[in-house]
Short mmCIF file of C-alpha atoms in Angstrom, two decimals:
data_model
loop_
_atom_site.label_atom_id
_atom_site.label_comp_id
_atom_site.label_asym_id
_atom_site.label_seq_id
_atom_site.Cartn_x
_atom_site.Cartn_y
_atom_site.Cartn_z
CA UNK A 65 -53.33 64.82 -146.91
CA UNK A 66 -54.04 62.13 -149.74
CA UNK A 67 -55.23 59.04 -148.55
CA UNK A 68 -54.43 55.61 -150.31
CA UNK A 69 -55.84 52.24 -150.19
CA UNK A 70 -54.11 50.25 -147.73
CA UNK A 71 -52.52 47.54 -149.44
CA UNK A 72 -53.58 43.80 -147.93
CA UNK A 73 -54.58 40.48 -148.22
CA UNK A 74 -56.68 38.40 -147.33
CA UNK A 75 -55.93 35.34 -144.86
CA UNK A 76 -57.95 32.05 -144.48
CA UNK A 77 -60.91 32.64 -141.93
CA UNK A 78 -59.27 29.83 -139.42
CA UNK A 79 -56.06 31.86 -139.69
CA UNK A 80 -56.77 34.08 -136.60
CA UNK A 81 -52.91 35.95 -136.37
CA UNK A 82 -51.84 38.71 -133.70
CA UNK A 83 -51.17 42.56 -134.84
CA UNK A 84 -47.26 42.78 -134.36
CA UNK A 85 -47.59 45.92 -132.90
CA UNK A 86 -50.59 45.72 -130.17
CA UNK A 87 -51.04 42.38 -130.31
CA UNK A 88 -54.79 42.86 -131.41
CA UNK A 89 -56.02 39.09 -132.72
CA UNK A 90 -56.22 40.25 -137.38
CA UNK A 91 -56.79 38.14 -139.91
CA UNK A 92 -55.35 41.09 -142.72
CA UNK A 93 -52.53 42.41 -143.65
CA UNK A 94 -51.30 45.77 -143.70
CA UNK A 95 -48.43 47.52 -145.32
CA UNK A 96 -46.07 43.88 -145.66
CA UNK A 97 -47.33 42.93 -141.79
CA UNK A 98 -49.72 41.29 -139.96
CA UNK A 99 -50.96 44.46 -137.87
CA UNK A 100 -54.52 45.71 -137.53
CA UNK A 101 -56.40 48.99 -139.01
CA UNK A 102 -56.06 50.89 -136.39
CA UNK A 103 -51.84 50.47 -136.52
CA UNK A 104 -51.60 51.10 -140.25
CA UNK A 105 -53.87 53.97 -140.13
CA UNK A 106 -51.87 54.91 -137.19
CA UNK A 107 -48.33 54.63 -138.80
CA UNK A 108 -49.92 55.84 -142.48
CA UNK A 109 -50.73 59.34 -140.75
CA UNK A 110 -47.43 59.54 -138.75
CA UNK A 111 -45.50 59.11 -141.86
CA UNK A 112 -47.53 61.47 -144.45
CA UNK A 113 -47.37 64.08 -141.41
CA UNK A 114 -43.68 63.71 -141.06
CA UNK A 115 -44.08 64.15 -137.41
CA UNK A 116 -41.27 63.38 -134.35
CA UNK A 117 -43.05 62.11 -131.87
CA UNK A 118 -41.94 62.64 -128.03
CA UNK A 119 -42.35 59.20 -125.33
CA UNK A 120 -44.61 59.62 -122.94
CA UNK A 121 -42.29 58.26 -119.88
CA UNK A 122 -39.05 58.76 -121.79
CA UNK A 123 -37.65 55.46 -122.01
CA UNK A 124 -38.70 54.45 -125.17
CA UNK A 125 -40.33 50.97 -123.22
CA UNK A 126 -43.60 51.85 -123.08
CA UNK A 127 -46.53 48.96 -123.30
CA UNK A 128 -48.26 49.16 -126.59
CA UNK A 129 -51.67 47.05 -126.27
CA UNK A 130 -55.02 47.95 -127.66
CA UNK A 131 -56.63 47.88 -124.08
CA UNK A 132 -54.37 50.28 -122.68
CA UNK A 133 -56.09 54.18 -122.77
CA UNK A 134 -53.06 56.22 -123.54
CA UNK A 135 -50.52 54.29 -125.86
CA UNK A 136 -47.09 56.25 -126.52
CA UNK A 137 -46.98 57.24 -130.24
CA UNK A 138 -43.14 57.44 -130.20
CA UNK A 139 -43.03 53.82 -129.16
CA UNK A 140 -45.60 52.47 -131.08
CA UNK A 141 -44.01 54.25 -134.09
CA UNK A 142 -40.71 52.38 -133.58
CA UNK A 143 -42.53 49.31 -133.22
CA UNK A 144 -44.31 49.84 -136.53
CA UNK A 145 -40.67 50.35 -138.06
CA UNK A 146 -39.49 47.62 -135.98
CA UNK A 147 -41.84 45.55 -137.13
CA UNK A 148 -41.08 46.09 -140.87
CA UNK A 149 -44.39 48.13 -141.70
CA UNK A 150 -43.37 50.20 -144.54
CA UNK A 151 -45.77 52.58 -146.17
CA UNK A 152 -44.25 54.27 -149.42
CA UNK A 153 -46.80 55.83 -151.62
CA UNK A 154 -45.96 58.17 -154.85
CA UNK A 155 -49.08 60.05 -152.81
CA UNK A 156 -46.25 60.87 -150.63
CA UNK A 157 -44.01 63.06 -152.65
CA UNK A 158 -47.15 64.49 -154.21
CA UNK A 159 -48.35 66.04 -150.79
CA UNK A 160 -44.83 67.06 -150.17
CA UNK A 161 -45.08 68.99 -153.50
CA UNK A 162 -48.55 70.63 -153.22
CA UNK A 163 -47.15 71.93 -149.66
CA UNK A 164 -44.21 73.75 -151.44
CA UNK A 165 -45.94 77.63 -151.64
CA UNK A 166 -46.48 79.19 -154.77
CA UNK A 167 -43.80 82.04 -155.55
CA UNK A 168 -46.44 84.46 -157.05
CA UNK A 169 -49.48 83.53 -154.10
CA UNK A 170 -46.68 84.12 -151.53
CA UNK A 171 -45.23 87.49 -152.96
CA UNK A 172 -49.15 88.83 -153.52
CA UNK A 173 -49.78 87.75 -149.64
CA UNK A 174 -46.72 89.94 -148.54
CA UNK A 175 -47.77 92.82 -150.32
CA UNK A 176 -51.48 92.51 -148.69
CA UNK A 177 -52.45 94.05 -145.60
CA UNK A 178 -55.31 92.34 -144.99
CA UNK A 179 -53.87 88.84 -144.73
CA UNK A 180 -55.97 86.55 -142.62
CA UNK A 181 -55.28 85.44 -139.14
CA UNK A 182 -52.78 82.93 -137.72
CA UNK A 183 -53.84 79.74 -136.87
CA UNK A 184 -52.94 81.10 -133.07
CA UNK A 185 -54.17 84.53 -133.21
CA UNK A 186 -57.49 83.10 -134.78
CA UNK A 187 -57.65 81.12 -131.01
CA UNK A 188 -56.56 84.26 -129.57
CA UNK A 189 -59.69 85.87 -130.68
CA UNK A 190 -62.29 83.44 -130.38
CA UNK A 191 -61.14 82.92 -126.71
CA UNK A 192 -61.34 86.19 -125.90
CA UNK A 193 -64.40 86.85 -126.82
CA UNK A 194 -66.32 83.66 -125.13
CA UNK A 195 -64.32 84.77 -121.59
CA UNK A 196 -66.10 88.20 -122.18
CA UNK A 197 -69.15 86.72 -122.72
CA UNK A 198 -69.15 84.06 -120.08
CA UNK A 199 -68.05 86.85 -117.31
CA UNK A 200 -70.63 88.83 -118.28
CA UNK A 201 -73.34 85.89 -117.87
CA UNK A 202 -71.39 85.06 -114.78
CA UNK A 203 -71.39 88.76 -113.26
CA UNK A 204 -75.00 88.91 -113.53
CA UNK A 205 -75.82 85.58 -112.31
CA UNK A 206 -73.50 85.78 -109.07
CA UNK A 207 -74.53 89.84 -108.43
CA UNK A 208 -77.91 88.17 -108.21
CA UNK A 209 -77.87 85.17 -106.05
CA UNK A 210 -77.61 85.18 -102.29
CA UNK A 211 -74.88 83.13 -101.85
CA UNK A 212 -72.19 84.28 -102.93
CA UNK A 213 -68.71 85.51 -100.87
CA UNK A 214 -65.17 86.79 -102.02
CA UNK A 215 -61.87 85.17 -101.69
CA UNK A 216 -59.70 87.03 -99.68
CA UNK A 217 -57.95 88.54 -102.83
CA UNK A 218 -55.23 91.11 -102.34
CA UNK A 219 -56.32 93.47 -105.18
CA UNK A 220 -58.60 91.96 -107.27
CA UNK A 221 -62.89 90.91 -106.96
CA UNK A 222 -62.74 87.56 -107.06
CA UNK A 223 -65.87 85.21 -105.81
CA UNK A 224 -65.74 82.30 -103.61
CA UNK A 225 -67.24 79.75 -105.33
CA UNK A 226 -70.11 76.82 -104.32
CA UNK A 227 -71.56 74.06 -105.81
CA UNK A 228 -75.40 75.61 -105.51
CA UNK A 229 -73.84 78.66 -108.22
CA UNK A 230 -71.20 76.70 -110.33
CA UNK A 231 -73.87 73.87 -111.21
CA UNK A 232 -75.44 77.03 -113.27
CA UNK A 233 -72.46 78.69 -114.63
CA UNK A 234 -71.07 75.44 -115.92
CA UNK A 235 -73.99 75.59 -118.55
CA UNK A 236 -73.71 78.81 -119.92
CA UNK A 237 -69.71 77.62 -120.06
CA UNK A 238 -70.10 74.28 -121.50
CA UNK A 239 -72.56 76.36 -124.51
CA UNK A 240 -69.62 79.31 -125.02
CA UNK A 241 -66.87 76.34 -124.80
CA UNK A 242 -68.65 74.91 -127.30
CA UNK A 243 -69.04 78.24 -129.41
CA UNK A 244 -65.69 78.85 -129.53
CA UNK A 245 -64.56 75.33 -130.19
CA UNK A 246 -66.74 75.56 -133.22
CA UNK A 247 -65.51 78.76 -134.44
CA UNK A 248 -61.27 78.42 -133.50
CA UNK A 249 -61.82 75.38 -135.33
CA UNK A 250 -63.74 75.14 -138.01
CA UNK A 251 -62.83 71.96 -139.83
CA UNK A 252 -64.29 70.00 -136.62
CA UNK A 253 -67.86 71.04 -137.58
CA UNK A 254 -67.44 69.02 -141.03
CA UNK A 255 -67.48 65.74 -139.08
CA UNK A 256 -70.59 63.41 -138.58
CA UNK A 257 -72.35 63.79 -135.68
CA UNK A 258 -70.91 60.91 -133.76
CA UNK A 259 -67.18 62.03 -134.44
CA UNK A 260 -68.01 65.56 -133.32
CA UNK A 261 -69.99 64.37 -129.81
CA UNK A 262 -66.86 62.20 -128.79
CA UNK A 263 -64.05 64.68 -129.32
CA UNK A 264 -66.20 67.84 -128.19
CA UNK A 265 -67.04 65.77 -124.80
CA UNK A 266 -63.34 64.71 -124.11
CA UNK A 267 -62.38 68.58 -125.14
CA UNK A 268 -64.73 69.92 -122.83
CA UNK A 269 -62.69 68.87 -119.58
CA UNK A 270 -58.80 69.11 -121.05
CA UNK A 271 -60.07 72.60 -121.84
CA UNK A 272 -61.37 73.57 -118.10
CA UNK A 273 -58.61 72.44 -116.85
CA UNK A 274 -56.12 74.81 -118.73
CA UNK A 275 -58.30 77.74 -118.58
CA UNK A 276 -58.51 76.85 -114.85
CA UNK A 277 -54.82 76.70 -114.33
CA UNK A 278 -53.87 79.45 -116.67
CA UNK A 279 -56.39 81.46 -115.13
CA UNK A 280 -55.43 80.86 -111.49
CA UNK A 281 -51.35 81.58 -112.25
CA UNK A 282 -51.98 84.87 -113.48
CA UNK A 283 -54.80 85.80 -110.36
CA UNK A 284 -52.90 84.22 -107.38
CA UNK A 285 -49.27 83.92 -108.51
CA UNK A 286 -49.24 80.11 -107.41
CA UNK A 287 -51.55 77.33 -108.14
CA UNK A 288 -51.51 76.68 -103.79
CA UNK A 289 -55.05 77.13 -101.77
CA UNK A 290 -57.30 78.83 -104.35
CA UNK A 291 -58.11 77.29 -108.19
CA UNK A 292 -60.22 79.38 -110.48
CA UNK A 293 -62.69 77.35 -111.50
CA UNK A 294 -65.21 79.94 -113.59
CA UNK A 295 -63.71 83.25 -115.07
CA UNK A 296 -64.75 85.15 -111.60
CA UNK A 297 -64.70 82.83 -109.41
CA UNK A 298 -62.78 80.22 -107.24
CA UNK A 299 -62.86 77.49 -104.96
CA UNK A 300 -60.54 76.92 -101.88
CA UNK A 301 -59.39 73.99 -102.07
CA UNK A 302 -58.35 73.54 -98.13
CA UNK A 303 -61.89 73.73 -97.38
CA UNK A 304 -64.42 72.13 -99.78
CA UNK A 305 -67.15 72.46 -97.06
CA UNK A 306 -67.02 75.88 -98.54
CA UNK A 307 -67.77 75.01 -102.09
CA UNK A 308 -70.51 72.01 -100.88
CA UNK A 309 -73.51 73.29 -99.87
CA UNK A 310 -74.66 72.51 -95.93
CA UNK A 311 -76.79 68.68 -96.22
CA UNK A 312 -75.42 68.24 -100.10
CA UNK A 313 -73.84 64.80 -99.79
CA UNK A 314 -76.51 63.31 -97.51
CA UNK A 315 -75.04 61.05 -94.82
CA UNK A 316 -72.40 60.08 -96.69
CA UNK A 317 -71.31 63.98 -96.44
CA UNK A 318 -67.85 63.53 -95.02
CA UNK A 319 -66.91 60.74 -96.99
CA UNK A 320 -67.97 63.27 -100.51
CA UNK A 321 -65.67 65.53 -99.26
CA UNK A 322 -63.30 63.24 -98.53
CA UNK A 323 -63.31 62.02 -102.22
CA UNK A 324 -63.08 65.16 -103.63
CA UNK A 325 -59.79 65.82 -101.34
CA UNK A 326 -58.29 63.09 -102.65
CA UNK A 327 -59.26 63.99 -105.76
CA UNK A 328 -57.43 67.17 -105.63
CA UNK A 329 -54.07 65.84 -104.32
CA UNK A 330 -53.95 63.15 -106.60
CA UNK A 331 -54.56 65.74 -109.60
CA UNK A 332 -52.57 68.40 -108.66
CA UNK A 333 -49.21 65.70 -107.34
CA UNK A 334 -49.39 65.20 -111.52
CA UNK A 335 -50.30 68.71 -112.69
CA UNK A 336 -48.31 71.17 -111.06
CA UNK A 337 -45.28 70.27 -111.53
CA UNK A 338 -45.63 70.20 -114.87
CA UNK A 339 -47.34 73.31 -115.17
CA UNK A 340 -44.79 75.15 -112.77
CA UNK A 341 -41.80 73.23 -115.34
CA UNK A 342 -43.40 74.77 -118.30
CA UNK A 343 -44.02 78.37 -117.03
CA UNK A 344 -46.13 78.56 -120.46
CA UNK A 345 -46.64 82.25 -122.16
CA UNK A 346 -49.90 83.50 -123.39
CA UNK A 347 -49.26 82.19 -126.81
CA UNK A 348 -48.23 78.96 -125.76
CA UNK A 349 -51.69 78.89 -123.73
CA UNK A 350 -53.75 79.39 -127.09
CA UNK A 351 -51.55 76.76 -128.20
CA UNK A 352 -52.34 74.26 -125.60
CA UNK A 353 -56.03 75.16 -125.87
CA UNK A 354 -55.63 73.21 -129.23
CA UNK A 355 -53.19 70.77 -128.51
CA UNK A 356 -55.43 69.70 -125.56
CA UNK A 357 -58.53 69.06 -128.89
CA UNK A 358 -55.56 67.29 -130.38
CA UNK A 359 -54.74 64.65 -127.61
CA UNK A 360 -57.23 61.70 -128.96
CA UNK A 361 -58.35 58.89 -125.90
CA UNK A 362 -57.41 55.80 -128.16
CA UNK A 363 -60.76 53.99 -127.11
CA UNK A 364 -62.68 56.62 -128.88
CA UNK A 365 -64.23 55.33 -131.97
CA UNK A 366 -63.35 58.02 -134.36
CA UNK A 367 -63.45 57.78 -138.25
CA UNK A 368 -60.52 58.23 -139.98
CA UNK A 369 -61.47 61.67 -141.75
CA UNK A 370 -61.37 63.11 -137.90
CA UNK A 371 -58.04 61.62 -136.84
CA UNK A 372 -56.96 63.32 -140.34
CA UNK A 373 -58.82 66.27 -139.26
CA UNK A 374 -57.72 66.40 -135.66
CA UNK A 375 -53.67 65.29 -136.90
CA UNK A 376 -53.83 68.67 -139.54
CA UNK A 377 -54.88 70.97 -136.45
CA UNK A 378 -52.46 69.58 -135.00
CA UNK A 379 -49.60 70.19 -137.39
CA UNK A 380 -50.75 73.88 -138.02
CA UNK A 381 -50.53 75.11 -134.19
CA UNK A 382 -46.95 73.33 -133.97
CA UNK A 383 -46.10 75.33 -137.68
CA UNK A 384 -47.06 78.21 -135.68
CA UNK A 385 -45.34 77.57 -132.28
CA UNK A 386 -42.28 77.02 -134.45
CA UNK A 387 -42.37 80.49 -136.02
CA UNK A 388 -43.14 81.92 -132.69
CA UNK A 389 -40.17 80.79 -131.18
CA UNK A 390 -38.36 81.41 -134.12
CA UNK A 391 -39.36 84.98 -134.74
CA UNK A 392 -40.90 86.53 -131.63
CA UNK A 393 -38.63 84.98 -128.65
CA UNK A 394 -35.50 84.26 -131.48
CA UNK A 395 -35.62 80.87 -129.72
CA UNK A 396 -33.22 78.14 -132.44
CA UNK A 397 -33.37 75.35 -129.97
CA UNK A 398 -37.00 75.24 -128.98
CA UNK A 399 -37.15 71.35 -128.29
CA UNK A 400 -37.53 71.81 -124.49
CA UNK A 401 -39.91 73.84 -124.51
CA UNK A 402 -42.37 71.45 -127.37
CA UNK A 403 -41.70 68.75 -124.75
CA UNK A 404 -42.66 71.11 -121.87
CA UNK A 405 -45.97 71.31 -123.51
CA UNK A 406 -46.63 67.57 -124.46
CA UNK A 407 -45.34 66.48 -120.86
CA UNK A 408 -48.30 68.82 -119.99
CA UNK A 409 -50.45 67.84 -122.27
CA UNK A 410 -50.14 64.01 -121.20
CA UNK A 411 -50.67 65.15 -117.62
CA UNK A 412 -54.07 67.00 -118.54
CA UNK A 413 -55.49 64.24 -120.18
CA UNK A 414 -54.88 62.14 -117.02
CA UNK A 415 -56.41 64.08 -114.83
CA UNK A 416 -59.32 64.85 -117.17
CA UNK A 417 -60.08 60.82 -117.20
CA UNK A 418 -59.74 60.99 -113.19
CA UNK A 419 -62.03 63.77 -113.08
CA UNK A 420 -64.70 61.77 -115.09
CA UNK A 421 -64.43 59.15 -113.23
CA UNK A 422 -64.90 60.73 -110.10
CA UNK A 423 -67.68 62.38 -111.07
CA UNK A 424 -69.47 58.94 -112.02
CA UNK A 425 -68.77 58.11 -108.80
CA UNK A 426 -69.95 60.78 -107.22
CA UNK A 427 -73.51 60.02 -108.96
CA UNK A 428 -73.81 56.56 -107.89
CA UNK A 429 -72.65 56.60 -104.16
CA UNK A 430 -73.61 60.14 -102.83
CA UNK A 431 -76.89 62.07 -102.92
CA UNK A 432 -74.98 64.51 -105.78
CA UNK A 433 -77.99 66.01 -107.83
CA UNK A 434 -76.96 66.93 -111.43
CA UNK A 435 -79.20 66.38 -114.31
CA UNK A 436 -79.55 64.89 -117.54
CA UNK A 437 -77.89 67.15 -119.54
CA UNK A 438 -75.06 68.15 -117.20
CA UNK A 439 -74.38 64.34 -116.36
CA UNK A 440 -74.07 63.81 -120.64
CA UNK A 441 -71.10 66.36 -120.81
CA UNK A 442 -68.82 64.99 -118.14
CA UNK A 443 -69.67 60.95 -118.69
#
């Protein structure tokens, strides 16, 4: 996308005004309105994308302030337009142009059998082989260790999981998570340092917890006593003295597991339903493991190149969801299904922000060991 100069001006330093759409205190102008940077960049990227955005509770009433961690895009949108923001650019109609294909490129592509991955099947691939290489990591570290038992598993080997064993597959996870991450999507490795660290971190969770719940329907059927929380192994959730190793906790034991029953019903009253609503297909998985990258925390202090970044991933896994349902399940109407997955979506970054909390918690009030390293990825 071609980005412009916003155009503004300049008020009196006394003149301390309010951003019409989040009420964040400006003293510039943006695109004809008093509104802050982080609006007009906002609104500037919705309208070069062309994007229809979806509201998060469905009202279109949502609360659009600065301080609050997940505004509604289709809301604040309307309030931009509300507001009389107007961004027209000839920068516009030039990206619309350079998007139309050209006749002879497209004819020689058709004609080539070695044309280059889809955005999807490019996912596809690089997820397939990190979950060969973590089981394999994970087979050899659990075939090893003493403790270790299986889930009662109709047909299938399937470990029961503790807290002594997942503390050491989580790193060779969190390193293959972050291979593929790299490699699905390139473009993200072209960021600075800082931009990279903050989206890879927030990532990191939204990620487990699809490839948890994905992993877990197609196991067990049902998402009921036992989550997969590695590729072999899971954890029953009706007993966590199972998964917490005898003494871990200290004296404040039964109040650790405690928190992390609560933690569980609270996460799964907002994720199941939406998971069992959506009934989501493999491709719409590989999907979600992007749209998941593409669900920014507002309070993140990201540069503009990776919200440009981040919004172009985003538009290329919805181009190809579009011809998937199009071509492969001859779907015209697909609009339930794109909500489906952003209803989803919204629920997974909830309970990613719960889970992070929790585990801060965990680390100040219990004796819960986890070092350095381990405690930088989830905080």
């Amino acid at each position: 996308l071609i980005y412009t100069v916003a155009t503004m001006t300049e008020e009196a330093p006394c003149s301390l005004k309010k951003c019409l759409i989040c009420a964040t205190p400006v003293r510039i102008t943006y695109y004809g309105i008093e509104s802050c940077r982080a609006c007009a960049n906002f609104f500037k990227r919705a309208k070069l994308s062309g994007k229809v955005f979806t509201c998060r509770q469905g009202d279109l009433k949502c609360v659009i302030a600065r301080d609050e961690k997940f505004i509604c895009r289709r809301c604040r949108f309307d309030r931009c337009i509300a507001a009389g923001m107007m961004y027209t650019n000839e920068n516009m109609a030039r990206a619309q142009i350079n998007d139309i294909p050209d006749v002879n490129q497209t004819s020689s592509k058709v004609s080539c059998d070695t044309s280059p991955p889809t955005f999807l099947q490019r996912i596809k691939l690089e997820y397939n082989a990190a979950v060969e290489r973590r089981r394999e990591q994970e087979l050899l570290l659990l075939r090893g260790s003493t403790h270790h038992k299986l889930a009662p598993h109709p047909t299938q080997k399937v470990y029961l999981s503790n807290y002594a064993n997942y503390g050491k597959i989580c790193y060779f996870t969190i390193a293959e998570t972050k291979l593929f991450y790299e490699k699905a999507f390139p473009t993200m490795t072209q960021l600075c340092s800082n931009d990279q660290e903050h989206i890879f971190k927030s990532f990191l969770v939204k990620f487990m917890i699809i490839d948890n719940l994905y992993r877990t329907r197609r196991i067990w059927g049902e998402i009921k006593q036992f989550l997969m929380i590695t590729v072999e192994s899971c954890m029953d959730m009706t007993n966590p003295n199972v998964f917490f190793d005898e003494g871990l906790g200290g004296a404040n034991r039964e109040s650790l597991l405690s928190c992390l029953g609560s933690l569980n019903e609270a996460q799964y009253e907002i994720l199941l339903p939406t998971m069992l609503r959506a009934q989501i297909t493999i491709k719409e998985f590989h999907a979600m493991l992007a749209l998941v990258l593409c669900e920014i925390d507002c309070s993140m202090d990201l540069s503009d190149h990776a919200l440009s970044v981040v919004d172009d991933i985003q538009v290329e896994v919805l181009n190809d969801l579009q011809r998937y349902y199009n071509e492969d399940v001859g779907l015209s109407d697909y609009s339930t299904r794109l909500g489906n997955l952003t209803t989803l979506n919204h629920a997974i970054r909830e309970c990613s922000t719960t889970i992070v909390t929790s585990f801060r918690m965990q680390m100040t009030l219990f004796d819960f060991y986890a070092d350095e390293e381990m405690i930088q990825f989830f905080t």
